[in-house]
Each structure stands twice: as structure tokens, then as C-alpha cells.
Short mmCIF file of N, CA, C and O in Angstrom, two decimals:
data_model
loop_
_atom_site.label_atom_id
_atom_site.label_comp_id
_atom_site.label_asym_id
_atom_site.label_seq_id
_atom_site.Cartn_x
_atom_site.Cartn_y
_atom_site.Cartn_z
N UNK A 1056 -136.28 -31.22 -17.71
CA UNK A 1056 -136.83 -31.99 -18.81
C UNK A 1056 -135.74 -32.93 -19.31
O UNK A 1056 -134.66 -32.52 -19.65
N UNK A 1057 -136.04 -34.19 -19.35
CA UNK A 1057 -135.16 -35.21 -19.89
C UNK A 1057 -135.03 -34.98 -21.40
O UNK A 1057 -136.01 -34.73 -22.08
N UNK A 1058 -133.81 -35.07 -21.92
CA UNK A 1058 -133.55 -34.78 -23.34
C UNK A 1058 -134.38 -35.69 -24.26
O UNK A 1058 -134.70 -35.32 -25.38
N UNK A 1059 -134.75 -36.87 -23.77
CA UNK A 1059 -135.52 -37.80 -24.60
C UNK A 1059 -137.03 -37.62 -24.44
O UNK A 1059 -137.80 -38.23 -25.14
N UNK A 1060 -137.43 -36.76 -23.52
CA UNK A 1060 -138.85 -36.51 -23.29
C UNK A 1060 -139.40 -35.51 -24.29
O UNK A 1060 -138.70 -34.58 -24.70
N UNK A 1061 -140.66 -35.67 -24.62
CA UNK A 1061 -141.35 -34.62 -25.37
C UNK A 1061 -141.81 -33.56 -24.36
O UNK A 1061 -141.87 -33.83 -23.15
N UNK A 1062 -142.15 -32.40 -24.86
CA UNK A 1062 -142.74 -31.38 -23.98
C UNK A 1062 -144.02 -31.94 -23.37
O UNK A 1062 -144.28 -31.74 -22.18
N UNK A 1063 -144.79 -32.64 -24.17
CA UNK A 1063 -146.03 -33.25 -23.70
C UNK A 1063 -145.77 -34.11 -22.45
O UNK A 1063 -146.48 -34.00 -21.45
N UNK A 1064 -144.76 -34.94 -22.51
CA UNK A 1064 -144.43 -35.79 -21.36
C UNK A 1064 -143.92 -34.96 -20.19
O UNK A 1064 -144.30 -35.20 -19.04
N UNK A 1065 -143.09 -33.97 -20.48
CA UNK A 1065 -142.47 -33.17 -19.43
C UNK A 1065 -143.48 -32.35 -18.63
O UNK A 1065 -143.28 -32.11 -17.44
N UNK A 1066 -144.56 -31.91 -19.28
CA UNK A 1066 -145.56 -31.11 -18.56
C UNK A 1066 -146.62 -31.97 -17.87
O UNK A 1066 -147.51 -31.43 -17.23
N UNK A 1067 -146.54 -33.28 -18.03
CA UNK A 1067 -147.49 -34.15 -17.34
C UNK A 1067 -148.57 -34.73 -18.22
O UNK A 1067 -149.65 -35.08 -17.73
N UNK A 1068 -148.27 -34.81 -19.52
CA UNK A 1068 -149.18 -35.40 -20.50
C UNK A 1068 -150.55 -34.73 -20.47
O UNK A 1068 -150.63 -33.52 -20.27
N UNK A 1069 -151.60 -35.49 -20.70
CA UNK A 1069 -152.93 -34.89 -20.86
C UNK A 1069 -153.37 -34.10 -19.63
O UNK A 1069 -153.92 -33.00 -19.75
N UNK A 1070 -153.10 -34.61 -18.44
CA UNK A 1070 -153.47 -33.92 -17.21
C UNK A 1070 -152.76 -32.58 -17.10
O UNK A 1070 -153.36 -31.56 -16.75
N UNK A 1071 -151.47 -32.58 -17.43
CA UNK A 1071 -150.69 -31.35 -17.38
C UNK A 1071 -151.13 -30.33 -18.41
O UNK A 1071 -151.24 -29.13 -18.12
N UNK A 1072 -151.38 -30.81 -19.62
CA UNK A 1072 -151.85 -29.90 -20.69
C UNK A 1072 -153.17 -29.28 -20.27
O UNK A 1072 -153.37 -28.07 -20.41
N UNK A 1073 -154.08 -30.09 -19.77
CA UNK A 1073 -155.40 -29.56 -19.38
C UNK A 1073 -155.25 -28.53 -18.25
O UNK A 1073 -155.95 -27.50 -18.25
N UNK A 1074 -154.37 -28.78 -17.31
CA UNK A 1074 -154.15 -27.83 -16.21
C UNK A 1074 -153.64 -26.49 -16.75
O UNK A 1074 -154.07 -25.43 -16.31
N UNK A 1075 -152.72 -26.55 -17.71
CA UNK A 1075 -152.20 -25.33 -18.32
C UNK A 1075 -153.33 -24.57 -19.02
O UNK A 1075 -153.48 -23.36 -18.84
N UNK A 1076 -154.12 -25.28 -19.81
CA UNK A 1076 -155.23 -24.65 -20.55
C UNK A 1076 -156.23 -24.03 -19.58
O UNK A 1076 -156.69 -22.90 -19.79
N UNK A 1077 -156.53 -24.72 -18.49
CA UNK A 1077 -157.50 -24.20 -17.52
C UNK A 1077 -156.95 -23.00 -16.75
O UNK A 1077 -157.73 -22.14 -16.32
N UNK A 1078 -155.65 -22.91 -16.60
CA UNK A 1078 -155.05 -21.73 -15.97
C UNK A 1078 -154.92 -20.58 -16.97
O UNK A 1078 -154.99 -19.41 -16.60
N UNK A 1079 -154.75 -20.92 -18.23
CA UNK A 1079 -154.50 -19.94 -19.29
C UNK A 1079 -155.75 -19.14 -19.69
O UNK A 1079 -155.71 -17.90 -19.75
N UNK A 1080 -156.86 -19.80 -19.95
CA UNK A 1080 -158.00 -19.10 -20.52
C UNK A 1080 -158.67 -18.06 -19.63
O UNK A 1080 -159.12 -17.04 -20.15
N UNK A 1081 -158.71 -18.23 -18.32
CA UNK A 1081 -159.22 -17.11 -17.51
C UNK A 1081 -158.36 -15.85 -17.67
O UNK A 1081 -158.88 -14.73 -17.65
N UNK A 1082 -157.07 -16.02 -17.84
CA UNK A 1082 -156.18 -14.88 -18.05
C UNK A 1082 -156.45 -14.22 -19.40
O UNK A 1082 -156.47 -13.00 -19.52
N UNK A 1083 -156.68 -15.05 -20.41
CA UNK A 1083 -157.01 -14.55 -21.75
C UNK A 1083 -158.33 -13.79 -21.69
O UNK A 1083 -158.44 -12.67 -22.22
N UNK A 1084 -159.34 -14.39 -21.08
CA UNK A 1084 -160.65 -13.75 -21.02
C UNK A 1084 -160.61 -12.43 -20.27
O UNK A 1084 -161.34 -11.51 -20.61
N UNK A 1085 -159.75 -12.30 -19.27
CA UNK A 1085 -159.65 -11.08 -18.47
C UNK A 1085 -158.78 -10.02 -19.14
O UNK A 1085 -158.82 -8.86 -18.74
N UNK A 1086 -158.01 -10.41 -20.15
CA UNK A 1086 -157.09 -9.47 -20.79
C UNK A 1086 -157.86 -8.53 -21.71
O UNK A 1086 -158.62 -8.97 -22.57
N UNK A 1087 -157.64 -7.22 -21.59
CA UNK A 1087 -158.42 -6.27 -22.40
C UNK A 1087 -158.17 -6.38 -23.91
O UNK A 1087 -159.07 -6.06 -24.69
N UNK A 1088 -157.02 -6.84 -24.33
CA UNK A 1088 -156.75 -6.99 -25.77
C UNK A 1088 -157.20 -8.34 -26.33
O UNK A 1088 -157.49 -8.46 -27.51
N UNK A 1089 -157.25 -9.35 -25.47
CA UNK A 1089 -157.54 -10.71 -25.94
C UNK A 1089 -158.97 -11.14 -25.67
O UNK A 1089 -159.59 -11.80 -26.50
N UNK A 1090 -159.48 -10.79 -24.51
CA UNK A 1090 -160.82 -11.24 -24.11
C UNK A 1090 -161.89 -11.00 -25.16
O UNK A 1090 -162.68 -11.91 -25.44
N UNK A 1091 -161.93 -9.81 -25.78
CA UNK A 1091 -162.98 -9.55 -26.77
C UNK A 1091 -162.92 -10.44 -28.01
O UNK A 1091 -163.91 -10.54 -28.74
N UNK A 1092 -161.81 -11.11 -28.24
CA UNK A 1092 -161.68 -11.98 -29.42
C UNK A 1092 -162.30 -13.36 -29.19
O UNK A 1092 -162.47 -14.12 -30.14
N UNK A 1093 -162.63 -13.67 -27.95
CA UNK A 1093 -163.07 -15.01 -27.60
C UNK A 1093 -164.55 -15.03 -27.24
O UNK A 1093 -165.07 -14.06 -26.71
N UNK A 1094 -165.22 -16.17 -27.48
CA UNK A 1094 -166.64 -16.28 -27.13
C UNK A 1094 -166.82 -16.34 -25.62
O UNK A 1094 -165.88 -16.71 -24.88
N UNK A 1095 -168.01 -15.98 -25.17
CA UNK A 1095 -168.30 -16.04 -23.74
C UNK A 1095 -168.17 -17.47 -23.22
O UNK A 1095 -167.60 -17.71 -22.16
N UNK A 1096 -168.71 -18.44 -23.97
CA UNK A 1096 -168.56 -19.84 -23.60
C UNK A 1096 -167.22 -20.33 -24.13
O UNK A 1096 -167.09 -20.70 -25.29
N UNK A 1097 -166.24 -20.33 -23.27
CA UNK A 1097 -164.87 -20.64 -23.65
C UNK A 1097 -164.59 -22.15 -23.65
O UNK A 1097 -163.56 -22.59 -24.16
N UNK A 1098 -165.50 -22.96 -23.14
CA UNK A 1098 -165.27 -24.40 -23.01
C UNK A 1098 -164.88 -25.08 -24.33
O UNK A 1098 -163.89 -25.82 -24.35
N UNK A 1099 -165.58 -24.84 -25.45
CA UNK A 1099 -165.15 -25.49 -26.70
C UNK A 1099 -163.75 -25.05 -27.14
O UNK A 1099 -162.98 -25.86 -27.68
N UNK A 1100 -163.41 -23.80 -26.89
CA UNK A 1100 -162.07 -23.30 -27.23
C UNK A 1100 -161.03 -24.03 -26.38
O UNK A 1100 -159.98 -24.45 -26.87
N UNK A 1101 -161.31 -24.19 -25.10
CA UNK A 1101 -160.39 -24.89 -24.20
C UNK A 1101 -160.21 -26.35 -24.62
O UNK A 1101 -159.10 -26.87 -24.59
N UNK A 1102 -161.31 -26.98 -25.01
CA UNK A 1102 -161.22 -28.38 -25.44
C UNK A 1102 -160.34 -28.51 -26.68
O UNK A 1102 -159.47 -29.40 -26.75
N UNK A 1103 -160.52 -27.62 -27.65
CA UNK A 1103 -159.70 -27.66 -28.86
C UNK A 1103 -158.24 -27.34 -28.55
O UNK A 1103 -157.33 -27.96 -29.10
N UNK A 1104 -158.02 -26.37 -27.67
CA UNK A 1104 -156.65 -26.01 -27.31
C UNK A 1104 -155.94 -27.18 -26.63
O UNK A 1104 -154.77 -27.42 -26.86
N UNK A 1105 -156.67 -27.90 -25.79
CA UNK A 1105 -156.09 -29.07 -25.13
C UNK A 1105 -155.66 -30.10 -26.17
O UNK A 1105 -154.54 -30.63 -26.11
N UNK A 1106 -156.53 -30.37 -27.13
CA UNK A 1106 -156.19 -31.32 -28.19
C UNK A 1106 -155.01 -30.82 -29.01
O UNK A 1106 -154.09 -31.59 -29.34
N UNK A 1107 -155.03 -29.54 -29.36
CA UNK A 1107 -153.96 -28.99 -30.18
C UNK A 1107 -152.62 -29.03 -29.45
O UNK A 1107 -151.60 -29.47 -30.00
N UNK A 1108 -152.58 -28.54 -28.20
CA UNK A 1108 -151.31 -28.52 -27.47
C UNK A 1108 -150.78 -29.93 -27.22
O UNK A 1108 -149.57 -30.16 -27.24
N UNK A 1109 -151.68 -30.87 -27.00
CA UNK A 1109 -151.27 -32.27 -26.86
C UNK A 1109 -150.46 -32.69 -28.08
O UNK A 1109 -149.35 -33.22 -27.97
N UNK A 1110 -151.00 -32.43 -29.24
CA UNK A 1110 -150.35 -32.79 -30.50
C UNK A 1110 -149.11 -31.95 -30.74
O UNK A 1110 -148.04 -32.46 -31.09
N UNK A 1111 -149.20 -30.65 -30.54
CA UNK A 1111 -148.12 -29.70 -30.81
C UNK A 1111 -146.89 -29.98 -29.95
O UNK A 1111 -145.76 -29.76 -30.38
N UNK A 1112 -147.12 -30.49 -28.75
CA UNK A 1112 -146.02 -30.76 -27.83
C UNK A 1112 -145.55 -32.21 -27.86
O UNK A 1112 -144.80 -32.63 -27.00
N UNK A 1113 -145.97 -32.97 -28.88
CA UNK A 1113 -145.42 -34.31 -29.08
C UNK A 1113 -146.25 -35.46 -28.56
O UNK A 1113 -145.79 -36.59 -28.55
N UNK A 1114 -147.49 -35.18 -28.18
CA UNK A 1114 -148.37 -36.25 -27.72
C UNK A 1114 -149.19 -36.81 -28.87
O UNK A 1114 -148.88 -36.57 -30.05
N UNK A 1115 -150.22 -37.57 -28.55
CA UNK A 1115 -151.07 -38.16 -29.59
C UNK A 1115 -151.67 -37.09 -30.51
O UNK A 1115 -151.91 -35.96 -30.10
N UNK A 1116 -151.93 -37.46 -31.73
CA UNK A 1116 -152.43 -36.55 -32.77
C UNK A 1116 -153.94 -36.34 -32.64
O UNK A 1116 -154.68 -36.44 -33.60
N UNK A 1117 -154.39 -36.00 -31.47
CA UNK A 1117 -155.82 -35.90 -31.19
C UNK A 1117 -156.51 -34.78 -31.95
O UNK A 1117 -157.64 -34.93 -32.40
N UNK A 1118 -155.85 -33.64 -32.10
CA UNK A 1118 -156.47 -32.54 -32.82
C UNK A 1118 -156.71 -32.94 -34.28
O UNK A 1118 -157.81 -32.80 -34.79
N UNK A 1119 -155.68 -33.44 -34.93
CA UNK A 1119 -155.79 -33.83 -36.34
C UNK A 1119 -156.79 -34.96 -36.52
O UNK A 1119 -157.53 -34.98 -37.52
N UNK A 1120 -156.82 -35.90 -35.58
CA UNK A 1120 -157.77 -37.01 -35.68
C UNK A 1120 -159.21 -36.50 -35.67
O UNK A 1120 -160.06 -37.01 -36.38
N UNK A 1121 -159.47 -35.47 -34.86
CA UNK A 1121 -160.84 -34.96 -34.74
C UNK A 1121 -161.19 -33.87 -35.75
O UNK A 1121 -162.31 -33.82 -36.25
N UNK A 1122 -160.23 -32.99 -36.06
CA UNK A 1122 -160.54 -31.80 -36.87
C UNK A 1122 -159.77 -31.71 -38.18
O UNK A 1122 -159.95 -30.76 -38.93
N UNK A 1123 -158.87 -32.64 -38.46
CA UNK A 1123 -158.05 -32.55 -39.65
C UNK A 1123 -156.81 -31.72 -39.38
O UNK A 1123 -156.50 -31.39 -38.24
N UNK A 1124 -156.10 -31.37 -40.43
CA UNK A 1124 -154.87 -30.59 -40.29
C UNK A 1124 -155.18 -29.30 -39.52
O UNK A 1124 -156.17 -28.63 -39.81
N UNK A 1125 -154.31 -28.93 -38.57
CA UNK A 1125 -154.61 -27.75 -37.75
C UNK A 1125 -154.78 -26.45 -38.54
O UNK A 1125 -155.64 -25.64 -38.20
N UNK A 1126 -153.99 -26.21 -39.57
CA UNK A 1126 -154.10 -24.97 -40.36
C UNK A 1126 -154.33 -23.77 -39.44
O UNK A 1126 -155.24 -22.97 -39.64
N UNK A 1127 -153.49 -23.64 -38.43
CA UNK A 1127 -153.74 -22.65 -37.39
C UNK A 1127 -153.71 -21.20 -37.88
O UNK A 1127 -154.50 -20.39 -37.44
N UNK A 1128 -152.83 -20.88 -38.80
CA UNK A 1128 -152.82 -19.49 -39.30
C UNK A 1128 -154.15 -19.17 -39.98
O UNK A 1128 -154.75 -18.13 -39.72
N UNK A 1129 -154.62 -20.06 -40.81
CA UNK A 1129 -155.89 -19.84 -41.50
C UNK A 1129 -157.05 -19.74 -40.50
O UNK A 1129 -157.94 -18.90 -40.65
N UNK A 1130 -157.02 -20.56 -39.46
CA UNK A 1130 -158.09 -20.53 -38.46
C UNK A 1130 -158.09 -19.23 -37.66
O UNK A 1130 -159.11 -18.83 -37.10
N UNK A 1131 -156.94 -18.57 -37.58
CA UNK A 1131 -156.84 -17.32 -36.82
C UNK A 1131 -157.01 -16.07 -37.69
O UNK A 1131 -157.10 -14.97 -37.16
N UNK A 1132 -157.08 -16.23 -39.01
CA UNK A 1132 -157.18 -15.07 -39.90
C UNK A 1132 -158.40 -14.17 -39.65
O UNK A 1132 -158.29 -12.96 -39.82
N UNK A 1133 -159.54 -14.72 -39.26
CA UNK A 1133 -160.70 -13.83 -39.02
C UNK A 1133 -160.51 -12.84 -37.86
O UNK A 1133 -161.28 -11.91 -37.72
N UNK A 1134 -159.50 -13.07 -37.04
CA UNK A 1134 -159.29 -12.25 -35.85
C UNK A 1134 -158.12 -11.30 -36.06
O UNK A 1134 -157.07 -11.72 -36.53
N UNK A 1135 -158.27 -10.02 -35.71
CA UNK A 1135 -157.16 -9.07 -35.88
C UNK A 1135 -156.06 -9.34 -34.85
O UNK A 1135 -156.24 -9.07 -33.66
N UNK A 1136 -154.97 -9.90 -35.31
CA UNK A 1136 -153.86 -10.23 -34.42
C UNK A 1136 -152.65 -9.38 -34.82
O UNK A 1136 -152.18 -9.47 -35.95
N UNK A 1137 -152.22 -8.56 -33.89
CA UNK A 1137 -151.03 -7.74 -34.11
C UNK A 1137 -149.96 -8.19 -33.12
O UNK A 1137 -150.16 -9.11 -32.33
N UNK A 1138 -148.80 -7.55 -33.19
CA UNK A 1138 -147.68 -7.93 -32.31
C UNK A 1138 -148.06 -7.79 -30.83
O UNK A 1138 -147.72 -8.63 -30.01
N UNK A 1139 -148.78 -6.73 -30.51
CA UNK A 1139 -149.17 -6.50 -29.11
C UNK A 1139 -150.05 -7.64 -28.59
O UNK A 1139 -149.88 -8.11 -27.46
N UNK A 1140 -150.97 -8.11 -29.42
CA UNK A 1140 -151.83 -9.24 -29.01
C UNK A 1140 -151.02 -10.54 -28.91
O UNK A 1140 -151.26 -11.35 -28.01
N UNK A 1141 -150.08 -10.75 -29.83
CA UNK A 1141 -149.24 -11.95 -29.75
C UNK A 1141 -148.45 -11.96 -28.45
O UNK A 1141 -148.36 -12.99 -27.76
N UNK A 1142 -147.88 -10.81 -28.10
CA UNK A 1142 -147.12 -10.71 -26.85
C UNK A 1142 -148.01 -10.90 -25.63
O UNK A 1142 -147.62 -11.54 -24.65
N UNK A 1143 -149.23 -10.37 -25.69
CA UNK A 1143 -150.18 -10.53 -24.59
C UNK A 1143 -150.55 -12.00 -24.41
O UNK A 1143 -150.63 -12.51 -23.29
N UNK A 1144 -150.76 -12.69 -25.54
CA UNK A 1144 -151.10 -14.12 -25.51
C UNK A 1144 -149.96 -14.91 -24.85
O UNK A 1144 -150.19 -15.74 -23.97
N UNK A 1145 -148.73 -14.62 -25.25
CA UNK A 1145 -147.58 -15.31 -24.68
C UNK A 1145 -147.44 -14.99 -23.19
O UNK A 1145 -147.07 -15.87 -22.40
N UNK A 1146 -147.74 -13.76 -22.79
CA UNK A 1146 -147.66 -13.41 -21.37
C UNK A 1146 -148.71 -14.17 -20.56
O UNK A 1146 -148.42 -14.64 -19.45
N UNK A 1147 -149.91 -14.30 -21.09
CA UNK A 1147 -150.94 -15.09 -20.41
C UNK A 1147 -150.48 -16.54 -20.25
O UNK A 1147 -150.68 -17.16 -19.20
N UNK A 1148 -149.84 -17.06 -21.30
CA UNK A 1148 -149.33 -18.44 -21.22
C UNK A 1148 -148.21 -18.54 -20.20
O UNK A 1148 -148.16 -19.49 -19.41
N UNK A 1149 -147.32 -17.57 -20.16
CA UNK A 1149 -146.23 -17.57 -19.18
C UNK A 1149 -146.80 -17.61 -17.76
O UNK A 1149 -146.37 -18.39 -16.91
N UNK A 1150 -147.79 -16.77 -17.52
CA UNK A 1150 -148.40 -16.72 -16.18
C UNK A 1150 -149.13 -18.01 -15.85
O UNK A 1150 -149.12 -18.48 -14.70
N UNK A 1151 -149.76 -18.64 -16.84
CA UNK A 1151 -150.44 -19.92 -16.62
C UNK A 1151 -149.42 -21.02 -16.29
O UNK A 1151 -149.65 -21.83 -15.38
N UNK A 1152 -148.32 -21.03 -17.00
CA UNK A 1152 -147.28 -22.02 -16.73
C UNK A 1152 -146.72 -21.86 -15.32
O UNK A 1152 -146.48 -22.85 -14.62
N UNK A 1153 -146.52 -20.61 -14.91
CA UNK A 1153 -146.06 -20.35 -13.54
C UNK A 1153 -147.09 -20.83 -12.54
O UNK A 1153 -146.76 -21.47 -11.54
N UNK A 1154 -148.37 -20.52 -12.81
CA UNK A 1154 -149.44 -20.87 -11.88
C UNK A 1154 -149.52 -22.37 -11.64
O UNK A 1154 -149.76 -22.81 -10.52
N UNK A 1155 -149.34 -23.16 -12.69
CA UNK A 1155 -149.46 -24.62 -12.52
C UNK A 1155 -148.15 -25.26 -12.07
O UNK A 1155 -148.08 -26.47 -11.90
N UNK A 1156 -147.11 -24.44 -11.87
CA UNK A 1156 -145.88 -24.94 -11.28
C UNK A 1156 -144.89 -25.54 -12.27
O UNK A 1156 -144.03 -26.34 -11.85
N UNK A 1157 -144.96 -25.16 -13.52
CA UNK A 1157 -143.97 -25.63 -14.48
C UNK A 1157 -142.64 -24.95 -14.15
O UNK A 1157 -142.57 -23.73 -14.02
N UNK A 1158 -141.59 -25.73 -13.99
CA UNK A 1158 -140.29 -25.18 -13.60
C UNK A 1158 -139.73 -24.28 -14.68
O UNK A 1158 -140.08 -24.39 -15.85
N UNK A 1159 -138.88 -23.36 -14.26
CA UNK A 1159 -138.42 -22.25 -15.11
C UNK A 1159 -137.82 -22.71 -16.44
O UNK A 1159 -138.15 -22.15 -17.49
N UNK A 1160 -136.96 -23.69 -16.43
CA UNK A 1160 -136.31 -24.15 -17.67
C UNK A 1160 -137.34 -24.69 -18.66
O UNK A 1160 -137.32 -24.36 -19.85
N UNK A 1161 -138.26 -25.48 -18.17
CA UNK A 1161 -139.31 -26.03 -19.04
C UNK A 1161 -140.25 -24.93 -19.52
O UNK A 1161 -140.68 -24.93 -20.67
N UNK A 1162 -140.55 -23.96 -18.65
CA UNK A 1162 -141.39 -22.81 -19.05
C UNK A 1162 -140.78 -22.11 -20.24
O UNK A 1162 -141.47 -21.77 -21.20
N UNK A 1163 -139.48 -21.88 -20.20
CA UNK A 1163 -138.80 -21.21 -21.31
C UNK A 1163 -138.87 -22.02 -22.59
O UNK A 1163 -139.06 -21.47 -23.68
N UNK A 1164 -138.74 -23.32 -22.48
CA UNK A 1164 -138.83 -24.21 -23.65
C UNK A 1164 -140.23 -24.13 -24.25
O UNK A 1164 -140.40 -23.99 -25.47
N UNK A 1165 -141.24 -24.20 -23.40
CA UNK A 1165 -142.63 -24.14 -23.87
C UNK A 1165 -142.90 -22.79 -24.54
O UNK A 1165 -143.47 -22.74 -25.64
N UNK A 1166 -142.48 -21.71 -23.91
CA UNK A 1166 -142.73 -20.38 -24.47
C UNK A 1166 -141.98 -20.18 -25.78
O UNK A 1166 -142.51 -19.56 -26.71
N UNK A 1167 -140.78 -20.69 -25.86
CA UNK A 1167 -140.03 -20.60 -27.12
C UNK A 1167 -140.75 -21.36 -28.23
O UNK A 1167 -140.89 -20.87 -29.35
N UNK A 1168 -141.25 -22.53 -27.91
CA UNK A 1168 -141.97 -23.36 -28.89
C UNK A 1168 -143.26 -22.66 -29.34
O UNK A 1168 -143.63 -22.73 -30.51
N UNK A 1169 -143.93 -21.95 -28.43
CA UNK A 1169 -145.18 -21.26 -28.77
C UNK A 1169 -144.96 -19.90 -29.43
O UNK A 1169 -145.87 -19.36 -30.03
N UNK A 1170 -143.77 -19.35 -29.30
CA UNK A 1170 -143.50 -18.02 -29.88
C UNK A 1170 -143.60 -18.02 -31.40
O UNK A 1170 -144.10 -17.07 -31.98
N UNK A 1171 -143.12 -19.09 -32.02
CA UNK A 1171 -143.19 -19.17 -33.49
C UNK A 1171 -144.61 -19.00 -33.99
O UNK A 1171 -144.91 -18.10 -34.78
N UNK A 1172 -145.53 -19.86 -33.53
CA UNK A 1172 -146.92 -19.71 -33.96
C UNK A 1172 -147.53 -18.37 -33.55
O UNK A 1172 -148.24 -17.75 -34.34
N UNK A 1173 -147.25 -17.91 -32.35
CA UNK A 1173 -147.85 -16.65 -31.88
C UNK A 1173 -147.52 -15.52 -32.84
O UNK A 1173 -148.39 -14.72 -33.21
N UNK A 1174 -146.29 -15.44 -33.28
CA UNK A 1174 -145.89 -14.36 -34.19
C UNK A 1174 -146.28 -14.67 -35.63
O UNK A 1174 -146.52 -13.75 -36.42
N UNK A 1175 -146.39 -15.94 -35.97
CA UNK A 1175 -146.83 -16.32 -37.31
C UNK A 1175 -148.30 -15.95 -37.55
O UNK A 1175 -148.70 -15.71 -38.68
N UNK A 1176 -149.08 -15.87 -36.50
CA UNK A 1176 -150.51 -15.55 -36.63
C UNK A 1176 -150.76 -14.06 -36.81
O UNK A 1176 -151.90 -13.66 -37.08
N UNK A 1177 -149.74 -13.23 -36.65
CA UNK A 1177 -149.94 -11.79 -36.83
C UNK A 1177 -150.43 -11.53 -38.25
O UNK A 1177 -149.84 -11.99 -39.23
N UNK A 1178 -151.54 -10.81 -38.33
CA UNK A 1178 -152.16 -10.57 -39.64
C UNK A 1178 -152.55 -9.10 -39.84
O UNK A 1178 -153.24 -8.77 -40.80
N UNK A 1179 -152.13 -8.24 -38.92
CA UNK A 1179 -152.41 -6.82 -39.05
C UNK A 1179 -151.31 -6.02 -38.36
O UNK A 1179 -150.73 -6.49 -37.39
N UNK A 1180 -151.06 -4.84 -38.86
CA UNK A 1180 -150.09 -3.95 -38.23
C UNK A 1180 -150.78 -2.97 -37.29
O UNK A 1180 -150.12 -2.23 -36.58
N UNK A 1181 -152.10 -2.97 -37.31
CA UNK A 1181 -152.85 -2.02 -36.50
C UNK A 1181 -152.54 -2.18 -35.04
O UNK A 1181 -152.47 -3.29 -34.53
N UNK A 1182 -152.35 -1.05 -34.37
CA UNK A 1182 -152.14 -1.07 -32.93
C UNK A 1182 -153.46 -0.98 -32.22
O UNK A 1182 -154.43 -0.40 -32.72
N UNK A 1183 -153.51 -1.55 -31.04
CA UNK A 1183 -154.72 -1.49 -30.22
C UNK A 1183 -154.75 -0.18 -29.46
O UNK A 1183 -153.72 0.35 -29.08
N UNK A 1184 -155.94 0.33 -29.24
CA UNK A 1184 -156.08 1.56 -28.46
C UNK A 1184 -156.11 1.27 -26.99
O UNK A 1184 -156.50 0.29 -26.54
#
């Protein structure tokens, strides 16, 4: 990753973000801790995630333009998110990044950037069975 590049640019802009999202959500849906939190029709979730990650990684402000301020913690409050689920989410993302061929150094940068929000969304101490 060039020091002057945004993550958005480094992963391949909109095409790269969409590839990551498309590799990520099947893993989420198949995960026993995460899948039940998501609707069967995952397409709208994927579309929003593409817009959000575009913006979050330094690209155009598409999510805010369409939906307003992300307020991601508030949007995730209805769902029971504990540390185990946050770690599972990050692992699904790690595997998606590997699947689409994001090189190791950039993968670590992306995961580090996503770790803050993943842990910020924790809203319960309850452990999953």
C-alpha cells in the first residue's frame, strides 16, 4: 500500500470493496454465531456494507449521501453482540480478504481499521452457547 493511498484505493476501489463484501457475507451467513443475526435475503445488507466500507476506507461518502450519518453503534444495538461475535466477524473478514487476494500487509491494515468498530459494537457480556 502506497503511503499516500487510502485503503479504498489500495483494495481496488469500488470493485475491490464489492469483491470483499461478496466474499465476506457467505462466511457470515454460514457462521453459527453470526448467521442467525442476519436476514435470509442478504443483498440489501451487502449493498449497505459496500457503501459503508467505501466511505469508511476513504472513498466517496456514498453511505452518508444515501442514509445519513452512519451511527453504526446505534444501528447494531438491536443485535446481541459480544466479544465472541466481534471476533467471529473479524475472522470472517480476514478469510474474505485472503479469498480475494488482498496481500498480507494490507490485510492487517484493513483488519486493524475494522477492529475498532467491531469491538465498539459489543453491547452484551453474554456468552454464546
